[in-house]
mmCIF file of C-alpha atoms and ligand atoms in Angstrom:
data_model
loop_
_atom_site.group_PDB
_atom_site.id
_atom_site.type_symbol
_atom_site.label_atom_id
_atom_site.label_comp_id
_atom_site.label_asym_id
_atom_site.label_seq_id
_atom_site.Cartn_x
_atom_site.Cartn_y
_atom_site.Cartn_z
ATOM 1 C CA MET A 1 26.254 16.067 1.946
ATOM 2 C CA LYS A 2 22.865 16.617 0.730
ATOM 3 C CA ARG A 3 20.731 17.345 3.658
ATOM 4 C CA ALA A 4 16.840 15.717 3.436
ATOM 5 C CA LEU A 5 14.090 15.582 6.439
ATOM 6 C CA LEU A 6 11.970 12.767 6.914
ATOM 7 C CA ILE A 7 8.073 13.987 8.396
ATOM 8 C CA GLY A 8 6.927 10.439 8.495
ATOM 9 C CA GLY A 9 10.254 8.881 7.850
ATOM 10 C CA THR A 10 10.569 6.504 10.608
ATOM 11 C CA GLY A 11 7.109 4.064 8.531
ATOM 12 C CA PHE A 12 7.597 1.905 6.211
ATOM 13 C CA LEU A 13 7.920 3.290 2.917
ATOM 14 C CA GLY A 14 9.968 5.657 5.017
ATOM 15 C CA SER A 15 12.243 3.414 6.535
ATOM 16 C CA ALA A 16 13.195 1.638 2.783
ATOM 17 C CA LEU A 17 13.523 6.241 1.078
ATOM 18 C CA ALA A 18 16.392 6.430 4.686
ATOM 19 C CA CYS A 19 17.868 3.461 3.456
ATOM 20 C CA ARG A 20 18.696 4.374 -0.028
ATOM 21 C CA LEU A 21 18.711 8.474 0.782
ATOM 22 C CA SER A 22 21.891 7.808 2.679
ATOM 23 C CA SER A 23 23.228 5.111 1.065
ATOM 24 C CA ALA A 24 23.314 7.817 -1.795
ATOM 25 C CA ASP A 25 24.667 10.042 0.688
ATOM 26 C CA PHE A 26 22.195 12.221 2.045
ATOM 27 C CA ALA A 27 21.958 13.513 5.225
ATOM 28 C CA LEU A 28 19.377 12.426 6.565
ATOM 29 C CA THR A 29 17.083 13.883 9.776
ATOM 30 C CA LEU A 30 14.453 11.355 10.659
ATOM 31 C CA PRO A 31 11.819 13.000 13.321
ATOM 32 C CA THR A 32 9.573 10.372 14.869
ATOM 33 C CA ARG A 33 7.161 10.487 18.653
ATOM 34 C CA ARG A 34 8.774 7.113 19.511
ATOM 35 C CA ARG A 35 12.517 6.686 19.494
ATOM 36 C CA GLU A 36 13.042 3.736 20.912
ATOM 37 C CA ARG A 37 10.885 1.642 18.459
ATOM 38 C CA VAL A 38 12.436 2.600 15.260
ATOM 39 C CA LYS A 39 16.031 0.954 16.329
ATOM 40 C CA HIS A 40 16.031 -0.413 12.586
ATOM 41 C CA LEU A 41 17.296 3.123 11.611
ATOM 42 C CA THR A 42 19.131 4.435 14.225
ATOM 43 C CA ILE A 43 22.707 2.182 12.968
ATOM 44 C CA LEU A 44 22.357 4.157 9.551
ATOM 45 C CA PRO A 45 25.729 5.859 9.568
ATOM 46 C CA THR A 46 24.233 9.271 8.331
ATOM 47 C CA ALA A 47 20.808 8.907 10.402
ATOM 48 C CA SER A 48 19.679 11.186 12.916
ATOM 49 C CA VAL A 49 16.531 9.358 14.528
ATOM 50 C CA VAL A 50 15.598 12.691 17.230
ATOM 51 C CA GLU A 51 11.970 12.506 19.120
ATOM 52 C CA ALA A 52 10.485 15.806 18.257
ATOM 53 C CA ASN A 53 6.600 16.554 17.717
ATOM 54 C CA VAL A 54 6.509 17.921 13.902
ATOM 55 C CA HIS A 55 2.939 19.547 14.862
ATOM 56 C CA ASP A 56 4.419 22.364 15.928
ATOM 57 C CA PRO A 57 5.142 25.473 14.702
ATOM 58 C CA ALA A 58 8.289 26.292 15.785
ATOM 59 C CA THR A 59 10.112 22.800 16.112
ATOM 60 C CA LEU A 60 9.109 22.280 12.692
ATOM 61 C CA ALA A 61 10.663 25.460 12.132
ATOM 62 C CA GLN A 62 14.532 23.673 13.538
ATOM 63 C CA LEU A 63 13.671 20.727 11.670
ATOM 64 C CA VAL A 64 13.992 22.363 8.059
ATOM 65 C CA ALA A 65 16.569 25.112 8.575
ATOM 66 C CA GLY A 66 18.978 24.337 6.474
ATOM 67 C CA GLN A 67 17.187 21.176 4.402
ATOM 68 C CA ASP A 68 17.861 20.690 0.596
ATOM 69 C CA LEU A 69 15.043 18.330 0.818
ATOM 70 C CA VAL A 70 12.373 17.772 2.783
ATOM 71 C CA VAL A 71 9.734 14.680 2.164
ATOM 72 C CA ASN A 72 6.391 14.507 4.341
ATOM 73 C CA LEU A 73 4.870 10.514 4.188
ATOM 74 C CA VAL A 74 2.922 11.026 7.527
ATOM 75 C CA GLY A 75 -0.176 9.010 7.188
ATOM 76 C CA ILE A 76 -2.748 7.531 9.352
ATOM 77 C CA LEU A 77 -5.912 4.765 8.135
ATOM 78 C CA ARG A 78 -7.577 5.955 11.231
ATOM 79 C CA GLY A 79 -7.319 8.568 13.970
ATOM 80 C CA ASP A 80 -7.607 13.048 13.743
ATOM 81 C CA PHE A 81 -7.629 12.449 10.163
ATOM 82 C CA GLU A 82 -7.508 16.588 9.122
ATOM 83 C CA ARG A 83 -4.392 16.820 12.361
ATOM 84 C CA ALA A 84 -2.488 14.168 9.628
ATOM 85 C CA HIS A 85 -3.156 14.677 6.893
ATOM 86 C CA VAL A 86 -4.193 18.507 6.263
ATOM 87 C CA ALA A 87 -2.894 20.477 9.195
ATOM 88 C CA LEU A 88 -0.038 18.672 9.767
ATOM 89 C CA PRO A 89 1.390 18.748 5.672
ATOM 90 C CA GLY A 90 0.084 22.793 5.581
ATOM 91 C CA LYS A 91 2.516 23.982 8.818
ATOM 92 C CA ILE A 92 5.233 21.897 6.977
ATOM 93 C CA ALA A 93 4.390 23.193 3.250
ATOM 94 C CA ARG A 94 4.734 27.210 4.898
ATOM 95 C CA ALA A 95 8.082 25.936 6.747
ATOM 96 C CA ALA A 96 9.029 25.250 3.704
ATOM 97 C CA ALA A 97 8.858 28.037 1.830
ATOM 98 C CA ALA A 98 9.264 29.871 5.048
ATOM 99 C CA ALA A 99 12.761 28.783 4.762
ATOM 100 C CA HIS A 100 13.340 28.790 1.246
ATOM 101 C CA ILE A 101 13.576 24.478 1.316
ATOM 102 C CA PRO A 102 14.262 23.782 -2.677
ATOM 103 C CA ARG A 103 13.169 20.874 -2.837
ATOM 104 C CA LEU A 104 9.215 19.368 -0.808
ATOM 105 C CA ILE A 105 8.245 16.158 -1.310
ATOM 106 C CA HIS A 106 4.594 15.741 -0.807
ATOM 107 C CA ILE A 107 3.478 11.504 -0.258
ATOM 108 C CA SER A 108 -0.250 11.953 -0.695
ATOM 109 C CA ALA A 109 -2.777 8.515 -2.143
ATOM 110 C CA LEU A 110 -3.818 7.282 -5.064
ATOM 111 C CA ALA A 111 -7.836 7.925 -5.530
ATOM 112 C CA ALA A 112 -7.434 10.841 -3.382
ATOM 113 C CA ALA A 113 -10.145 13.400 -4.455
ATOM 114 C CA SER A 114 -12.876 16.082 -2.090
ATOM 115 C CA ASP A 115 -15.530 14.080 -3.176
ATOM 116 C CA ALA A 116 -14.029 10.705 -2.229
ATOM 117 C CA PRO A 117 -16.535 7.877 -0.243
ATOM 118 C CA SER A 118 -13.825 7.999 2.581
ATOM 119 C CA ARG A 119 -12.773 10.742 5.383
ATOM 120 C CA TYR A 120 -9.747 9.262 4.554
ATOM 121 C CA LEU A 121 -9.508 10.050 0.794
ATOM 122 C CA ARG A 122 -10.545 13.128 1.484
ATOM 123 C CA SER A 123 -8.359 14.508 4.524
ATOM 124 C CA LYS A 124 -5.739 13.063 1.915
ATOM 125 C CA ALA A 125 -7.170 15.632 -1.289
ATOM 126 C CA ALA A 126 -7.316 18.587 1.034
ATOM 127 C CA GLY A 127 -3.302 17.772 2.184
ATOM 128 C CA GLU A 128 -2.944 18.109 -1.429
ATOM 129 C CA ALA A 129 -4.448 21.538 -1.939
ATOM 130 C CA ALA A 130 -2.404 22.984 1.871
ATOM 131 C CA VAL A 131 0.980 21.667 0.132
ATOM 132 C CA ARG A 132 -0.061 23.434 -3.696
ATOM 133 C CA ALA A 133 -1.517 26.646 -1.525
ATOM 134 C CA ALA A 134 2.052 26.810 0.347
ATOM 135 C CA TYR A 135 4.623 25.749 -1.585
ATOM 136 C CA PRO A 136 3.579 25.411 -5.039
ATOM 137 C CA GLU A 137 6.499 23.388 -6.549
ATOM 138 C CA ALA A 138 5.832 20.454 -3.907
ATOM 139 C CA THR A 139 6.604 16.982 -5.581
ATOM 140 C CA ILE A 140 3.576 14.994 -4.213
ATOM 141 C CA PHE A 141 2.904 10.916 -5.594
ATOM 142 C CA GLN A 142 -0.096 9.923 -5.233
ATOM 143 C CA PRO A 143 0.591 5.469 -4.150
ATOM 144 C CA SER A 144 -1.811 2.376 -4.757
ATOM 145 C CA VAL A 145 -1.248 0.095 -1.974
ATOM 146 C CA ILE A 146 2.091 -0.742 -1.598
ATOM 147 C CA PHE A 147 3.790 -3.933 -0.870
ATOM 148 C CA GLY A 148 7.404 -5.523 0.191
ATOM 149 C CA ARG A 149 9.002 -6.815 3.382
ATOM 150 C CA ASN A 150 7.354 -5.310 6.379
ATOM 151 C CA ASP A 151 3.985 -4.038 4.827
ATOM 152 C CA SER A 152 0.949 -3.760 6.390
ATOM 153 C CA PHE A 153 -1.527 -5.353 3.446
ATOM 154 C CA LEU A 154 -0.503 -8.323 2.183
ATOM 155 C CA THR A 155 0.950 -9.456 5.635
ATOM 156 C CA LEU A 156 -2.003 -8.694 7.182
ATOM 157 C CA PHE A 157 -3.748 -10.918 5.366
ATOM 158 C CA ALA A 158 -0.938 -13.543 5.364
ATOM 159 C CA LYS A 159 -0.567 -13.720 9.228
ATOM 160 C CA LEU A 160 -4.735 -14.137 9.027
ATOM 161 C CA VAL A 161 -5.231 -17.435 6.641
ATOM 162 C CA ARG A 162 -2.673 -18.758 8.760
ATOM 163 C CA PHE A 163 -4.776 -19.286 12.248
ATOM 164 C CA ALA A 164 -8.712 -18.817 10.264
ATOM 165 C CA PRO A 165 -10.282 -22.060 8.714
ATOM 166 C CA PHE A 166 -11.454 -19.599 5.954
ATOM 167 C CA ILE A 167 -11.661 -15.951 5.681
ATOM 168 C CA PRO A 168 -15.093 -13.341 6.140
ATOM 169 C CA LEU A 169 -13.806 -10.669 3.072
ATOM 170 C CA ALA A 170 -15.180 -7.210 2.879
ATOM 171 C CA CYS A 171 -15.226 -5.973 0.026
ATOM 172 C CA PRO A 172 -13.512 -9.468 -2.292
ATOM 173 C CA GLN A 173 -14.059 -6.460 -5.805
ATOM 174 C CA ALA A 174 -12.296 -3.957 -4.614
ATOM 175 C CA ARG A 175 -9.957 -3.168 -7.159
ATOM 176 C CA PHE A 176 -6.095 -2.126 -5.893
ATOM 177 C CA GLN A 177 -2.854 -1.888 -8.391
ATOM 178 C CA PRO A 178 0.215 -2.304 -6.591
ATOM 179 C CA VAL A 179 3.226 -0.983 -6.231
ATOM 180 C CA TRP A 180 6.493 -2.322 -5.009
ATOM 181 C CA VAL A 181 7.972 0.106 -2.204
ATOM 182 C CA GLU A 182 10.933 0.267 -4.273
ATOM 183 C CA ASP A 183 10.175 1.545 -7.109
ATOM 184 C CA VAL A 184 7.893 3.979 -5.133
ATOM 185 C CA VAL A 185 11.232 4.629 -3.091
ATOM 186 C CA ALA A 186 13.091 4.786 -7.185
ATOM 187 C CA ALA A 187 10.102 7.197 -8.005
ATOM 188 C CA ILE A 188 11.417 9.500 -5.543
ATOM 189 C CA LEU A 189 15.055 9.473 -6.460
ATOM 190 C CA ALA A 190 13.848 10.379 -9.836
ATOM 191 C CA CYS A 191 11.893 13.225 -9.497
ATOM 192 C CA LEU A 192 14.636 14.850 -8.104
ATOM 193 C CA ASP A 193 16.696 14.341 -11.103
ATOM 194 C CA HIS A 194 13.974 15.554 -12.689
ATOM 195 C CA PRO A 195 13.158 19.330 -12.006
ATOM 196 C CA GLU A 196 10.328 19.313 -14.530
ATOM 197 C CA SER A 197 8.381 17.346 -11.512
ATOM 198 C CA LYS A 198 8.167 20.523 -9.173
ATOM 199 C CA GLY A 199 4.416 21.428 -9.342
ATOM 200 C CA GLN A 200 3.564 18.158 -10.796
ATOM 201 C CA SER A 201 1.707 15.126 -9.586
ATOM 202 C CA TYR A 202 2.064 11.450 -10.256
ATOM 203 C CA PRO A 203 0.028 8.213 -9.246
ATOM 204 C CA LEU A 204 2.375 6.034 -8.706
ATOM 205 C CA CYS A 205 0.805 1.465 -9.382
ATOM 206 C CA GLY A 206 2.257 -1.507 -10.136
ATOM 207 C CA PRO A 207 2.430 -3.146 -13.832
ATOM 208 C CA ARG A 208 -1.373 -5.048 -12.544
ATOM 209 C CA VAL A 209 -4.755 -4.994 -11.114
ATOM 210 C CA TYR A 210 -6.402 -7.707 -8.712
ATOM 211 C CA SER A 211 -9.723 -7.905 -7.116
ATOM 212 C CA LEU A 212 -9.533 -7.733 -3.539
ATOM 213 C CA ARG A 213 -10.390 -11.585 -3.462
ATOM 214 C CA GLU A 214 -7.401 -11.853 -6.341
ATOM 215 C CA LEU A 215 -4.578 -10.807 -3.893
ATOM 216 C CA VAL A 216 -5.690 -12.515 -0.566
ATOM 217 C CA ALA A 217 -5.693 -15.854 -2.669
ATOM 218 C CA TYR A 218 -2.462 -15.154 -3.647
ATOM 219 C CA VAL A 219 -1.340 -15.238 -0.306
ATOM 220 C CA GLY A 220 -2.731 -18.037 0.490
ATOM 221 C CA TRP A 221 -1.486 -20.048 -1.930
ATOM 222 C CA LEU A 222 2.386 -18.530 -1.539
ATOM 223 C CA SER A 223 2.065 -18.554 1.964
ATOM 224 C CA GLY A 224 1.019 -22.048 1.814
ATOM 225 C CA HIS A 225 -2.331 -21.638 3.702
ATOM 226 C CA PRO A 226 -4.841 -21.400 0.677
ATOM 227 C CA ARG A 227 -8.869 -20.959 2.299
ATOM 228 C CA PRO A 228 -12.063 -20.047 1.590
ATOM 229 C CA ILE A 229 -13.057 -16.644 1.279
ATOM 230 C CA ILE A 230 -16.172 -15.810 1.922
ATOM 231 C CA GLY A 231 -16.861 -12.360 0.130
ATOM 232 C CA LEU A 232 -18.901 -10.045 2.120
ATOM 233 C CA PRO A 233 -21.631 -8.506 0.181
ATOM 234 C CA LEU A 234 -21.376 -4.090 1.830
ATOM 235 C CA PRO A 235 -23.422 -4.211 4.586
ATOM 236 C CA LEU A 236 -21.834 -7.256 6.010
ATOM 237 C CA SER A 237 -19.084 -5.360 4.896
ATOM 238 C CA TYR A 238 -19.974 -2.490 6.916
ATOM 239 C CA LEU A 239 -21.025 -4.177 9.882
ATOM 240 C CA GLN A 240 -17.581 -6.133 10.166
ATOM 241 C CA ALA A 241 -15.399 -3.179 9.490
ATOM 242 C CA TRP A 242 -17.751 -1.511 13.033
ATOM 243 C CA LEU A 243 -16.987 -4.750 14.924
ATOM 244 C CA MET A 244 -13.586 -4.131 14.229
ATOM 245 C CA GLU A 245 -13.178 -0.500 15.167
ATOM 246 C CA TRP A 246 -13.470 -1.928 18.460
ATOM 247 C CA LEU A 247 -10.355 -3.261 18.599
ATOM 248 C CA PRO A 248 -7.716 -2.230 19.708
ATOM 249 C CA GLY A 249 -5.083 -1.191 15.922
ATOM 250 C CA GLY A 250 -7.805 -3.466 14.678
ATOM 251 C CA PRO A 251 -7.126 -4.005 11.252
ATOM 252 C CA LEU A 252 -10.501 -2.332 9.484
ATOM 253 C CA THR A 253 -12.820 0.629 10.163
ATOM 254 C CA ARG A 254 -15.622 2.162 8.080
ATOM 255 C CA ASP A 255 -13.970 4.235 6.819
ATOM 256 C CA ASN A 256 -11.951 1.861 5.231
ATOM 257 C CA VAL A 257 -14.339 0.093 3.532
ATOM 258 C CA ARG A 258 -16.027 4.046 1.831
ATOM 259 C CA SER A 259 -11.709 4.154 1.205
ATOM 260 C CA MET A 260 -12.153 0.832 -0.773
ATOM 261 C CA GLN A 261 -15.662 1.594 -3.406
ATOM 262 C CA ALA A 262 -13.411 3.875 -5.102
ATOM 263 C CA PRO A 263 -10.514 1.943 -7.613
ATOM 264 C CA ASN A 264 -7.139 2.442 -6.477
ATOM 265 C CA VAL A 265 -6.178 1.571 -10.154
ATOM 266 C CA CYS A 266 -3.939 4.405 -12.317
ATOM 267 C CA PRO A 267 -5.927 6.362 -14.590
ATOM 268 C CA ASP A 268 -5.381 5.794 -18.550
ATOM 269 C CA GLY A 269 -3.137 2.539 -17.308
ATOM 270 C CA CYS A 270 -0.210 4.741 -16.474
ATOM 271 C CA THR A 271 2.158 2.977 -14.240
ATOM 272 C CA LEU A 272 4.904 5.541 -12.699
ATOM 273 C CA PRO A 273 7.040 8.475 -14.080
ATOM 274 C CA PHE A 274 10.814 9.078 -15.802
ATOM 275 C CA GLY A 275 10.076 6.504 -17.404
ATOM 276 C CA LEU A 276 11.272 3.313 -14.555
ATOM 277 C CA THR A 277 9.413 0.210 -14.765
ATOM 278 C CA PRO A 278 7.142 -1.782 -12.057
ATOM 279 C CA THR A 279 7.910 -4.663 -10.753
ATOM 280 C CA ALA A 280 5.581 -6.860 -10.290
ATOM 281 C CA LEU A 281 3.779 -8.411 -7.545
ATOM 282 C CA GLU A 282 4.501 -11.901 -8.489
ATOM 283 C CA ALA A 283 8.501 -10.939 -8.341
ATOM 284 C CA VAL A 284 8.752 -10.053 -4.783
ATOM 285 C CA ALA A 285 5.886 -11.379 -2.637
ATOM 286 C CA PRO A 286 7.241 -14.876 -2.607
ATOM 287 C CA SER A 287 10.641 -13.600 -0.577
ATOM 288 C CA TYR A 288 8.451 -12.466 1.868
ATOM 289 C CA LEU A 289 5.076 -14.098 2.043
ATOM 290 C CA GLY A 290 6.454 -17.194 0.560
ATOM 291 C CA ALA A 291 5.984 -21.017 1.697
ATOM 292 C CA ARG A 292 6.913 -23.056 -1.592
HETATM 293 N N1 NAP B 301 1.466 1.572 2.494
HETATM 294 C C1 NAP B 301 0.638 2.343 1.466
HETATM 295 O O1 NAP B 301 -0.272 1.207 1.024
HETATM 296 C C2 NAP B 301 0.498 3.072 1.160
HETATM 297 C C3 NAP B 301 -0.106 3.008 0.170
HETATM 298 C C4 NAP B 301 -1.066 4.818 -0.566
HETATM 299 C C5 NAP B 301 -0.589 6.517 0.477
HETATM 300 N N2 NAP B 301 0.199 5.341 1.690
HETATM 301 C C6 NAP B 301 0.616 7.162 2.003
HETATM 302 O O2 NAP B 301 2.839 6.829 2.646
HETATM 303 C C7 NAP B 301 2.973 7.769 3.110
HETATM 304 C C8 NAP B 301 4.275 6.303 3.940
HETATM 305 O O3 NAP B 301 2.820 5.614 4.638
HETATM 306 P P1 NAP B 301 3.766 3.683 4.975
HETATM 307 O O4 NAP B 301 3.101 2.497 4.832
HETATM 308 O O5 NAP B 301 4.274 4.335 5.274
HETATM 309 O O6 NAP B 301 3.355 4.148 7.063
HETATM 310 P P2 NAP B 301 3.784 4.055 8.254
HETATM 311 O O7 NAP B 301 4.354 2.807 8.458
HETATM 312 O O8 NAP B 301 1.939 3.928 9.366
HETATM 313 O O9 NAP B 301 4.474 5.538 9.123
HETATM 314 C C9 NAP B 301 3.360 6.497 9.521
HETATM 315 C C10 NAP B 301 4.691 6.832 9.319
HETATM 316 O O10 NAP B 301 3.772 8.607 10.125
HETATM 317 C C11 NAP B 301 3.916 8.906 11.324
HETATM 318 N N3 NAP B 301 3.792 9.264 12.456
HETATM 319 C C12 NAP B 301 1.653 8.746 12.125
HETATM 320 N N4 NAP B 301 0.792 9.202 12.953
HETATM 321 C C13 NAP B 301 1.509 10.074 12.864
HETATM 322 C C14 NAP B 301 1.595 11.580 13.995
HETATM 323 N N5 NAP B 301 0.371 11.891 13.896
HETATM 324 N N6 NAP B 301 2.533 12.781 14.016
HETATM 325 C C15 NAP B 301 3.610 12.571 13.700
HETATM 326 N N7 NAP B 301 3.445 11.497 12.887
HETATM 327 C C16 NAP B 301 3.276 10.494 12.745
HETATM 328 C C17 NAP B 301 5.426 7.925 11.993
HETATM 329 O O11 NAP B 301 5.953 8.454 12.810
HETATM 330 P P3 NAP B 301 6.683 7.597 14.137
HETATM 331 O O12 NAP B 301 5.245 6.556 14.787
HETATM 332 O O13 NAP B 301 7.945 7.409 14.177
HETATM 333 O O14 NAP B 301 6.518 9.104 15.566
HETATM 334 C C18 NAP B 301 5.828 7.192 10.705
HETATM 335 O O15 NAP B 301 7.175 7.481 10.388
HETATM 336 C C19 NAP B 301 1.739 8.478 3.737
HETATM 337 O O16 NAP B 301 1.574 8.997 3.945
HETATM 338 C C20 NAP B 301 0.330 7.405 3.522
HETATM 339 O O17 NAP B 301 -0.353 7.625 3.774
HETATM 340 C C21 NAP B 301 0.720 4.235 1.970
#
């Protein structure tokens, strides 16, 4: 039985990956900050969910020892980007290199760049560089926004359209190429059978580009609550985000607005690597958002 450590493996993408790796007979270690929040993973037959501080290099060295595969999926949309997106990936890559782990996979984000408009995207780029510096053969994936059951993106709008009579929408023209969570998982698994993927970076996208306005309109229609959408110009988008920053766990920040200034679409019409075919949003979203 092969062994895999999924750091950040208790979240949306990590849970889907854990299910697939467990079915493929991997023995999994899933560190978390709070074990009681991830009971859904403790029932996986080959998974061990452990409370651990993955920022501590000694703890990390213990977790990494003897693994065949290490995947870093830690990501945040607000908070200390330097710690979560730059320092931590560097520590993970150094620990994996020191322990001679044969495969390291790092999940970054589409449009990550050192000159990107947001701190989120710049920190993701710096994290990629930190990983490459310590472990050049890491495989890096850069997904566009990910959809699927329990996603936070489309599900958030589905909740909103239920209660709000109209939607004042920040950045209505922002462009996304949403990719299905199971397609992201398929790409991660496929790279294990493609040794040439070592040292490579892969954008991951779905088959179609949408504006944010189109996505919200689709979610409203699908969930049986079509609502008028009032697109906000950029200054009002920042104002809305600023107001939401005062809410605990508010759904939008000014940094998110800055991220949406960069098109979240794959270059040159590419979608998925390794000959995988991307799944259409319309083929999946009705199963978890649909009232129709
Ligand atoms: N979802 C998307 O649309 C999307 C799009 C592009 C890129 N990505 C990237 O894909 C990866 C996975 O995303 P996701 O949607 O699955 O995220 P998620 O559901 O929010 O899960 C985040 C994971 O990171 C861990 N985590 C968060 N903050 C941490 C911290 N400060 N220290 C240690 N662990 C921490 C959480 O662990 P515990 O809470 O259990 O400790 C959880 O397992 C991230 O790198 C994200 O940036 C996601």
